[in-house]
Coordinates of C-alpha atoms and ligand atoms in Angstrom, one line a residue:
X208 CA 20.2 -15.6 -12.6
X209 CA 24.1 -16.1 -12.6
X210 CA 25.7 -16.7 -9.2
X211 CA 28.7 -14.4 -8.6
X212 CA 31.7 -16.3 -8.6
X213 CA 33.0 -17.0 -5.3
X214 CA 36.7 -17.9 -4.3
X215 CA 37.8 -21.6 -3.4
X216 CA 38.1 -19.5 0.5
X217 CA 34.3 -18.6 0.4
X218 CA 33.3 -21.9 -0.8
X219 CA 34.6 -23.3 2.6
X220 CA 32.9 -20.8 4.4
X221 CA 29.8 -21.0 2.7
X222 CA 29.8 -24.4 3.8
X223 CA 28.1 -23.1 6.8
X224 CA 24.9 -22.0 4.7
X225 CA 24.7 -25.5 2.7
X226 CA 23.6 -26.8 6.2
X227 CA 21.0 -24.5 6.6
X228 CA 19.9 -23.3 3.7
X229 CA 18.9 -24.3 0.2
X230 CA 21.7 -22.9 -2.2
X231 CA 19.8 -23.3 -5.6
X232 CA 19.6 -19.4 -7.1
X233 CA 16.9 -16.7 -6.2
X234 CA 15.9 -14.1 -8.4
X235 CA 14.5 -10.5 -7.8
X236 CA 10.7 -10.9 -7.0
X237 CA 10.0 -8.5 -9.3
X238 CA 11.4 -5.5 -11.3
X239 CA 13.0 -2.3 -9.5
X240 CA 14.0 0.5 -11.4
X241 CA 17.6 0.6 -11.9
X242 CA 18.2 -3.1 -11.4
X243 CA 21.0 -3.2 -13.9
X244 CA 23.1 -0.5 -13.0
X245 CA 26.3 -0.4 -12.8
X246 CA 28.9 1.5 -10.6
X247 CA 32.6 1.8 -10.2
X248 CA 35.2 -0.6 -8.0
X249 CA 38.7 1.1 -6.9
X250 CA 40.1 -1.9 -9.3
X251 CA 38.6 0.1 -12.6
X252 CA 36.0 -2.7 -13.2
X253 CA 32.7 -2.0 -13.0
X254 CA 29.6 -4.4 -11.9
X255 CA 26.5 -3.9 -11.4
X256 CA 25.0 -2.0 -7.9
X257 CA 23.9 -5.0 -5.4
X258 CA 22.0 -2.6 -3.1
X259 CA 21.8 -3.4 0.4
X260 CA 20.0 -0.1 1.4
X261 CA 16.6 -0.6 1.1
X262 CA 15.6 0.0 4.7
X263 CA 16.7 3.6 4.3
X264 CA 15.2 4.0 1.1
X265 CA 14.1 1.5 -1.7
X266 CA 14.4 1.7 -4.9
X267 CA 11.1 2.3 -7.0
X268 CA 8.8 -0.4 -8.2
X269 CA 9.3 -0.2 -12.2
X270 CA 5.1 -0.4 -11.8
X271 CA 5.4 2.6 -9.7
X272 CA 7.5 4.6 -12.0
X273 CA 5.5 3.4 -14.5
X274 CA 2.0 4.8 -12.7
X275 CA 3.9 8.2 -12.0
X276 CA 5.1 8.6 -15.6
X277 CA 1.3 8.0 -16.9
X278 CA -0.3 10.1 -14.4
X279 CA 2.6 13.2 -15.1
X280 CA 1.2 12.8 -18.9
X281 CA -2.1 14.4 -17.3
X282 CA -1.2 16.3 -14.4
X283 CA -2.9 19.5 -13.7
X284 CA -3.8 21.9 -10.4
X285 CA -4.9 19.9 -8.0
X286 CA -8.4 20.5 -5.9
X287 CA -8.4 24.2 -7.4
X288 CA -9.4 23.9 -11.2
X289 CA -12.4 23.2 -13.7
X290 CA -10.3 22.1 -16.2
X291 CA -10.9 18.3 -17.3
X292 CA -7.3 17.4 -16.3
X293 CA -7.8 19.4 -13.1
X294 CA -10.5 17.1 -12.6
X295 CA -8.8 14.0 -13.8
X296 CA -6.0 14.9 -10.9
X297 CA -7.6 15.3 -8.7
X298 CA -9.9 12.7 -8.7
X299 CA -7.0 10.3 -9.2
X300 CA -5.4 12.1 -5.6
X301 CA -8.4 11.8 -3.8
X302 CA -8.5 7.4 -5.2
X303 CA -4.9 7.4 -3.5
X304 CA -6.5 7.9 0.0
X305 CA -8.6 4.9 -0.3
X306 CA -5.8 2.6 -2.1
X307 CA -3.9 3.2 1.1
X308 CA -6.9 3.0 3.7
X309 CA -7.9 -0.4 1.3
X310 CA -4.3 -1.5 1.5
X311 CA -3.7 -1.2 5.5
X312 CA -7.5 -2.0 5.9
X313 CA -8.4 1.5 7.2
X314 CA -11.8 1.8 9.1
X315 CA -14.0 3.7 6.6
X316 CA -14.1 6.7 9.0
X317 CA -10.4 7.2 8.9
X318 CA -8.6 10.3 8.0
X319 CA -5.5 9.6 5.6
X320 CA -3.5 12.3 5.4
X321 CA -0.5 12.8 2.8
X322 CA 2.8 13.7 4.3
X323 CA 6.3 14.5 3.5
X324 CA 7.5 11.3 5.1
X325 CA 7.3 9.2 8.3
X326 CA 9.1 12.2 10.2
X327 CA 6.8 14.7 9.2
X328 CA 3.7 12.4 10.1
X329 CA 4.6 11.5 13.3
X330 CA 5.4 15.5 13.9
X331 CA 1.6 16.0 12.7
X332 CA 0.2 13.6 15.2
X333 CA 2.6 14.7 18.0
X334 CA 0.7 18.5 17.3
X335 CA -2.8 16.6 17.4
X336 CA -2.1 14.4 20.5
X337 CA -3.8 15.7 23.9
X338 CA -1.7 14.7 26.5
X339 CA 1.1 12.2 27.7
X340 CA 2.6 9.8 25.0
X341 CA 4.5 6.4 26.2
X342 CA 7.3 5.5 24.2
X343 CA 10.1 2.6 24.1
X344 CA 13.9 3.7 23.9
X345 CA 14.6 1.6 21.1
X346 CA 12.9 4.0 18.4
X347 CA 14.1 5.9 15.6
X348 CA 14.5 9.2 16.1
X349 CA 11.3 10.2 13.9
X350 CA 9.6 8.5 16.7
X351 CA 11.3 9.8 19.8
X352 CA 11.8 13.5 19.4
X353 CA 9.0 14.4 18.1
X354 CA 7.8 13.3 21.4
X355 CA 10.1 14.9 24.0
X356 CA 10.1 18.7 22.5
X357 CA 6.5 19.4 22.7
X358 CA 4.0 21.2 25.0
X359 CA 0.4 19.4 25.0
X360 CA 2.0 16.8 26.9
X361 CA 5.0 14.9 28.1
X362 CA 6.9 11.5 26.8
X363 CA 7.4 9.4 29.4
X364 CA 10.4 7.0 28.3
X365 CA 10.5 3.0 28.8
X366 CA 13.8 1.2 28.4
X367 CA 13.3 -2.3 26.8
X368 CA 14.1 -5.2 28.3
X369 CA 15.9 -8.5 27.7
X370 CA 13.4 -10.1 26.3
X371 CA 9.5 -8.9 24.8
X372 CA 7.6 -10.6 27.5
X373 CA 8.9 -8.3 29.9
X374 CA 8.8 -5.0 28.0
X375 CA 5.5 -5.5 26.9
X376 CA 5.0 -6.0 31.0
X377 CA 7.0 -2.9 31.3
X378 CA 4.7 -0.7 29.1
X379 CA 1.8 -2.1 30.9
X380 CA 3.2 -1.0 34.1
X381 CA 3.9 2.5 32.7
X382 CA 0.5 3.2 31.6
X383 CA -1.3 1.5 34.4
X384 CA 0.8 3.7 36.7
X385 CA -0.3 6.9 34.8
X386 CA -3.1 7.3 32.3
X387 CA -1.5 8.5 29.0
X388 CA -3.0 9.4 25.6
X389 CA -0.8 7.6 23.3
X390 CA 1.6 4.6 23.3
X391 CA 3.6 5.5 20.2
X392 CA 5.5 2.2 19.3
X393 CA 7.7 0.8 16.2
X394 CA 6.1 -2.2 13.7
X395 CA 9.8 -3.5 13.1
X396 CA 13.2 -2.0 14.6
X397 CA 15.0 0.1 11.6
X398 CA 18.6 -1.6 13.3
X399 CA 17.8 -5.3 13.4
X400 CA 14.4 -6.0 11.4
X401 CA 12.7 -7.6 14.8
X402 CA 8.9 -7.7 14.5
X403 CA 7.3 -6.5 17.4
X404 CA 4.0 -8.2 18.1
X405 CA 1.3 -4.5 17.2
X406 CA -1.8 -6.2 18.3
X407 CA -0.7 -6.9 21.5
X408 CA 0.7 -3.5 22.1
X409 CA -2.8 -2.3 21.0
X410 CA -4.5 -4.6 23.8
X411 CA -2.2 -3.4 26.3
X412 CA -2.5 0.6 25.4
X413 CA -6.1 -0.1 25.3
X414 CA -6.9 -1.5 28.4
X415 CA -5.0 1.3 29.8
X416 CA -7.5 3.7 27.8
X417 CA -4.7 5.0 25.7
X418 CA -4.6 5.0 21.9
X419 CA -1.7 3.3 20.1
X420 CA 0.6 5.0 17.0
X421 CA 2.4 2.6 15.1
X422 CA 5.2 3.0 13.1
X423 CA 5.1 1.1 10.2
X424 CA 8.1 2.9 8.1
X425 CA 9.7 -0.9 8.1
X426 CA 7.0 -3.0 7.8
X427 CA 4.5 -2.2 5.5
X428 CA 6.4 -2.8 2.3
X429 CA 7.3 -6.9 4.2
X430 CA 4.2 -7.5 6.0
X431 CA 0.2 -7.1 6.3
X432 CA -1.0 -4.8 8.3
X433 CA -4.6 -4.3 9.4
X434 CA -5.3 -1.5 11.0
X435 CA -9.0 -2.8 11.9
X436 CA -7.3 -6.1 13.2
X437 CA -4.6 -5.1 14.9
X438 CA -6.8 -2.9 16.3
X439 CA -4.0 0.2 15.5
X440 CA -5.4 3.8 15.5
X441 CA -2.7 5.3 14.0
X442 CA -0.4 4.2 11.3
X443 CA 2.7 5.8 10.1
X444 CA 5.1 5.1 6.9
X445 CA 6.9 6.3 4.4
X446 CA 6.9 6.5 0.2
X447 CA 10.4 5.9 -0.1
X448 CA 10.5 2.6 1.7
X449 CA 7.5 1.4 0.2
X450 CA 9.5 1.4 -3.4
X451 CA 7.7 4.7 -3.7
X452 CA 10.4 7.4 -3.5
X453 CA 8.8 10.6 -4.7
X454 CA 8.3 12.6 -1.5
X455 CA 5.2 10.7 0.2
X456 CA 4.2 9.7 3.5
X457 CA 1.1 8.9 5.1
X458 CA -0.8 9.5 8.4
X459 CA -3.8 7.3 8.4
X460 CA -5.9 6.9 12.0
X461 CA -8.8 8.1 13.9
X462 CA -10.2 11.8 12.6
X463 CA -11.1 13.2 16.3
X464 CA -7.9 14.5 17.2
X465 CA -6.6 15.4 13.8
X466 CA -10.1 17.3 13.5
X467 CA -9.5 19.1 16.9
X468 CA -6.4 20.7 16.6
X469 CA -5.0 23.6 14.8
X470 CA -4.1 22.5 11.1
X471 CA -0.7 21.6 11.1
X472 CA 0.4 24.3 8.5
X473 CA -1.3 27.2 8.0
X474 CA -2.7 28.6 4.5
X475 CA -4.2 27.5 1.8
X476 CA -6.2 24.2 0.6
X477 CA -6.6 24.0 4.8
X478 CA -9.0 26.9 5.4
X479 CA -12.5 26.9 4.6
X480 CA -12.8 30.8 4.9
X481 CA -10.9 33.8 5.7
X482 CA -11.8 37.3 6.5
X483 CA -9.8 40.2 7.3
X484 CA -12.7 42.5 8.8
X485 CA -14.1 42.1 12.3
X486 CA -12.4 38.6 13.3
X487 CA -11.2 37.8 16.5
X488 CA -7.4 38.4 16.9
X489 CA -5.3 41.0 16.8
X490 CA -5.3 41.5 13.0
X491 CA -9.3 41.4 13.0
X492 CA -8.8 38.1 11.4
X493 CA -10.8 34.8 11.3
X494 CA -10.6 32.0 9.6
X495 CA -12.4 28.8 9.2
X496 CA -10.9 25.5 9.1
X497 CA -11.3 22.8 6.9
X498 CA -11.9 19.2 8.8
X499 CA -10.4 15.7 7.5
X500 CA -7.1 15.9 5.7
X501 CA -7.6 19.1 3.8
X502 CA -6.6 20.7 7.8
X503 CA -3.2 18.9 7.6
X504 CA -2.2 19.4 4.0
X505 CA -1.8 23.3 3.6
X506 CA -0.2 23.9 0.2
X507 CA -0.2 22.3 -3.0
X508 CA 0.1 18.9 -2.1
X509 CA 2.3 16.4 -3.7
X510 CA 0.2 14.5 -6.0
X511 CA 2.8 12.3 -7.7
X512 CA 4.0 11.2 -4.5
X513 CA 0.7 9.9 -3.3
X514 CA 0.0 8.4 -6.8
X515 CA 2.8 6.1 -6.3
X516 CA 2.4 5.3 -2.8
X517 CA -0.5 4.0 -4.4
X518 CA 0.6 2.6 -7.1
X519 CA 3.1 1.0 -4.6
X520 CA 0.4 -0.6 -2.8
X521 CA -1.6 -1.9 -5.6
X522 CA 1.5 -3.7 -6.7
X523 CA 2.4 -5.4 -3.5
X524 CA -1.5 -6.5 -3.5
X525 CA -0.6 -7.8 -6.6
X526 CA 2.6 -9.8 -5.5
X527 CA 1.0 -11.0 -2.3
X528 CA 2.3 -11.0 1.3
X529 CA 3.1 -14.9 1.1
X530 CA 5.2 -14.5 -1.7
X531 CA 6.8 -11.2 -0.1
X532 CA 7.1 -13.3 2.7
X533 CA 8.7 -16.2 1.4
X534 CA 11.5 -14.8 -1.0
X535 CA 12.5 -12.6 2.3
X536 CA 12.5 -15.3 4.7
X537 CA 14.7 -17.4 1.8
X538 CA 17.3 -14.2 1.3
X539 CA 17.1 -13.8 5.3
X540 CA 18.4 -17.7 6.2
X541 CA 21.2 -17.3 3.2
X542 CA 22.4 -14.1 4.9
X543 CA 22.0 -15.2 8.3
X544 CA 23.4 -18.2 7.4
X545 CA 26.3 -17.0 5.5
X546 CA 26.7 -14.2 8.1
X547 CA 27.0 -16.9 11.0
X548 CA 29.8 -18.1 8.8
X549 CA 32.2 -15.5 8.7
X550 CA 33.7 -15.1 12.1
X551 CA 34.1 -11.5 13.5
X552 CA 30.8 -10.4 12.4
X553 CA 28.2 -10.1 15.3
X554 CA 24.8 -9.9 14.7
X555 CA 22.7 -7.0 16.2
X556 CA 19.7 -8.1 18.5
X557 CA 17.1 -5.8 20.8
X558 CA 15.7 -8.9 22.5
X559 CA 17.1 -12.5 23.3
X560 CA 13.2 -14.1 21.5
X561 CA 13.6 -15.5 18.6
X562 CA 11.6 -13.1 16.7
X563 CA 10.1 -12.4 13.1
X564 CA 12.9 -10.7 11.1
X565 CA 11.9 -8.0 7.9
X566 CA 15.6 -8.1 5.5
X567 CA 17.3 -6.0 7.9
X568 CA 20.3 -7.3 9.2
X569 CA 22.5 -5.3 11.8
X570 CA 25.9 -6.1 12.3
X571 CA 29.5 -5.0 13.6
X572 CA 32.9 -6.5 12.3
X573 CA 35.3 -7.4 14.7
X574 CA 38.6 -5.0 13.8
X575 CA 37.3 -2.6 11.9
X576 CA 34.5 0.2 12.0
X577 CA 31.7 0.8 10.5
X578 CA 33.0 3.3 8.0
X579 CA 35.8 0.9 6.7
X580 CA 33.5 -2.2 6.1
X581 CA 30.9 0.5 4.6
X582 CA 33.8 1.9 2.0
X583 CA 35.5 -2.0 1.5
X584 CA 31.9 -3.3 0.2
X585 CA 31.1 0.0 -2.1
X586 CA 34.8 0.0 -3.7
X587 CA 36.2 -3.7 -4.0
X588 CA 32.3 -5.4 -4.1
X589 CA 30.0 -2.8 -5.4
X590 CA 27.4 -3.0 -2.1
X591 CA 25.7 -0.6 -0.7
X592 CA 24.9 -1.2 3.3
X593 CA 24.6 1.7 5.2
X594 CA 27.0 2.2 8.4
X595 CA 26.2 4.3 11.5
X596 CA 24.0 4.9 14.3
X597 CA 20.6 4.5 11.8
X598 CA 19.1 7.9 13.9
X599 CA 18.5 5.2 16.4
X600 CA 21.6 6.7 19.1
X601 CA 20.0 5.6 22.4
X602 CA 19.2 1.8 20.9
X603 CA 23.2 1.8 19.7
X604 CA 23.9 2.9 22.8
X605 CA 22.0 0.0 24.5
X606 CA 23.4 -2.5 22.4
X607 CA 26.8 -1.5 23.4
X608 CA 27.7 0.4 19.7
X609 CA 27.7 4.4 20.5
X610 CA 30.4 4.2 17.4
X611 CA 27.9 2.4 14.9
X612 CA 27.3 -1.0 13.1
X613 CA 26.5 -1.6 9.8
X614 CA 23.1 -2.6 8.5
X615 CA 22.9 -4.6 5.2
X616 CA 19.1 -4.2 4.1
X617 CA 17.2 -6.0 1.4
X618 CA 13.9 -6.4 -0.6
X619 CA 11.8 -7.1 -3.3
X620 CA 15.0 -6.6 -6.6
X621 CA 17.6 -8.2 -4.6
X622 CA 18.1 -12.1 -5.4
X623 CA 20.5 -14.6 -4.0
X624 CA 23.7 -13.3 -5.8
X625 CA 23.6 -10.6 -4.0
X626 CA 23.5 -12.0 -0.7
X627 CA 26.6 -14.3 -1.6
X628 CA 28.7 -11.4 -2.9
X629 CA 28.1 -9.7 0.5
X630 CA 29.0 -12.4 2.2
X631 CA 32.1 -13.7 0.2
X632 CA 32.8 -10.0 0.4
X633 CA 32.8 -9.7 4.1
X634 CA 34.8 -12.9 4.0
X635 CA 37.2 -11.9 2.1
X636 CA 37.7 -8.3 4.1
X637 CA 38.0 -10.6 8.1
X638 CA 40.6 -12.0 6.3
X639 CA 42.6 -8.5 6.5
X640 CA 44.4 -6.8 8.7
X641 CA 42.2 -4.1 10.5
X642 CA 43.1 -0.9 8.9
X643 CA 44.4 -2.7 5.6
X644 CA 41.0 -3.0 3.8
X645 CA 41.9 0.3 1.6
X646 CA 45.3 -0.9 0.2
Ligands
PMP881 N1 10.8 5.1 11.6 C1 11.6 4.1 11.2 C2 11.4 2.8 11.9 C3 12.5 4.3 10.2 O1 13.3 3.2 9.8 C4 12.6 5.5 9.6 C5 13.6 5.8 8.5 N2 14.8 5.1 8.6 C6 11.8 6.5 10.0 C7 10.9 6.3 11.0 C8 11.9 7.9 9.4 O2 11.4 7.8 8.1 P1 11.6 9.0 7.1 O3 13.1 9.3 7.0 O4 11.0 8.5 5.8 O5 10.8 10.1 7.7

């Protein structure tokens, strides 16, 4: 892997990282699809993409384009046909369920249930939940709203605090002042990549006699997670940051209340029966409802999408968490180091511990917004990072950015050349005039 060249400026400044960190060259762990591509710079030049995005949506595994291309080969109907390939389908959509449960070690008993996304599952168990959910007000917005605009129970809101002792001491005092149902918590904040510690959320919900949803949208592609272990009920994440972006989510957790309330769509693949004559309601209609995740998944489900969340999981089995681990923690003390270097950029933190990281790093630049250092990366550098509020408003808010930050996001394709073109980049735009990075 070639370094990108860096100017005689950046080499002082990357002095900074020689302290901390080793500067010999990391590749990509492995291969994403579209590694090589290249896109246009306002100069006329073109290089190739260095994709900082990957916490809003990775790129796909080329093993999990690969499983998706073989299984399209042989796709047919799904749960409604005789036909051999009909049978080969949806055998193969059914095996997706337990490569997931297998993959987050799911209780044997649990219901997986294939969704559009992490949004849309956390909508399905906010519609199953009986009663009051306690949530902090650092989460995305998939995992807030859902919450507050619903009537078989309230949200009752806890801010954060300084520091994770004391807002783990802060949901204990909520839901030992009022018994809730749920605490619905994040795995790893979607704005600065802090870890927050699941199993002992779980303890605390639990003592308190309430379940605990976890959102893992940012977490399970960078970490284990065991849902016996952590002792999680319900787990929450997303296709498309899982380097499996064909339209897939997953809501995997107890079957009770999935099994109790009214499916989540109505129609077809969720009933069992349906009559028109002499049924209860107004219409003289009754129907029976399937249990287990056929009640959830009305419709012709999206079988390619689960077959590459699966696929997706088999291959990060295959990689490993400790090698996951280490090339993120390497790429994470480059950018942090070469981040600390370059003087008007501030680093985005929820709580003063020194926590686990995931490759998200949140950041503002002193002098100019967002939107500017956003447009100077993609035009002069050829970086995506993503600039905004991240659908996280009151956590911006909190840390004191209601207009934005940017967030530079990594993962499994990126390597160490990256990193150092963002940072030279980001170098090279603190060293102009606010206003002056679109010449
Ligand atoms: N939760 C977290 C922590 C996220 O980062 C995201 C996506 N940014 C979501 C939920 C929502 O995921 P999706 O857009 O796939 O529904």
């Amino acid at each position: 892997m070639t370094a990108v060249a860096t100017t005689t400026d950046c080499r002082n400044d990357c002095a900074v990282q020689s302290d901390a960190a080793d500067l010999s060259t990391i590749g990509p762990l492995t291969s994403v699809v579209g590694a090589a591509e290249l896109v246009p710079l306002t100069s006329g030049d073109q290089i190739r993409y260095a994709n900082f995005d990957y916490a809003a949506s990775a790129p796909a595994l080329t093993a999990v384009a690969d499983a998706v291309a073989a299984s399209v080969s042989q796709y047919a109907s799904v749960h409604r046909g005789a036909g051999h390939l009909s049978q080969v389908t949806t055998r193969r959509y059914e095996q997706c369920r337990d490569t997931v449960r297998r993959f987050v070690r799911g209780r044997t008993d649990d219901t997986v249930v294939f969704t559009r996304n992490t949004t849309d599952a956390i909508n399905l168990a906010a519609h199953c939940t009986p009663g009051d959910v306690v949530v902090l007000d650092i989460e995305h917005h998939a995992n807030l709203l859902p919450w507050v605009s619903r009537d078989n129970g309230s949200a009752r809101i806890v801010s954060a605090c300084d520091t994770l002792e004391d807002t783990l001491a802060a949901l204990d005092a909520e839901l030992a002042a009022a018994p809730a149902a749920l605490l619905a918590v994040t795995a790893a904040s979607n704005v600065t990549g802090e870890v927050l510690p699941i199993s002992r959320l779980a303890s605390i919900a639990h003592r308190h006699g309430a379940r605990i949803l976890v959102d893992a949208a940012q977490l399970v592609a960078h970490r284990p997670v065991s849902i016996v272990s952590h002792g999680i009920d319900y787990l929450v994440f997303s296709g498309h940051k899982l380097y499996a972006p064909f339209g897939s989510g997953v809501l995997i957790g107890r079957s009770d209340w999935l099994d109790a309330a009214d499916p989540y769509l109505a129609g077809g693949g969720a009933s069992a029966q349906v009559s028109l004559v002499d049924g209860p309601d107004e219409n003289c209609a009754s129907t029976a409802w399937h249990s287990g995740a056929a009640r959830h998944e009305a419709g012709s489900p999206n079988v390619l999408g689960a077959i590459a969340i699966a696929a997706a999981c088999e291959a990060i089995v295959d990689l490993g968490f400790e090698l996951i681990g280490l090339h993120e923690a390497e790429l994470r003390a480059r950018l942090d180091a070469g981040l600390a270097g370059v003087a008007d950029v501030t680093p985005l933190r929820i709580f003063s511990d020194d926590l686990d990281r995931v490759g998200i790093a949140g950041f503002s630049v002193d002098g100019h917004t967002p939107r500017a250092v956003a447009e100077y990366l993609s035009d002069h550098h050829g970086i995506g990072v993503r600039d905004g509020k991240f659908c996280a408003h009151p956590l911006l808010a909190r840390l004191g950015h209601t207009d934005g930050a940017v967030r530079a996001s990594f993962g499994l394709g990126t390597d160490s050349a990256d990193v150092d073109r963002l940072v030279t980049a980001l170098t090279e735009l603190t060293r102009i005039a606010p206003g002056k990075a679109h010449p």
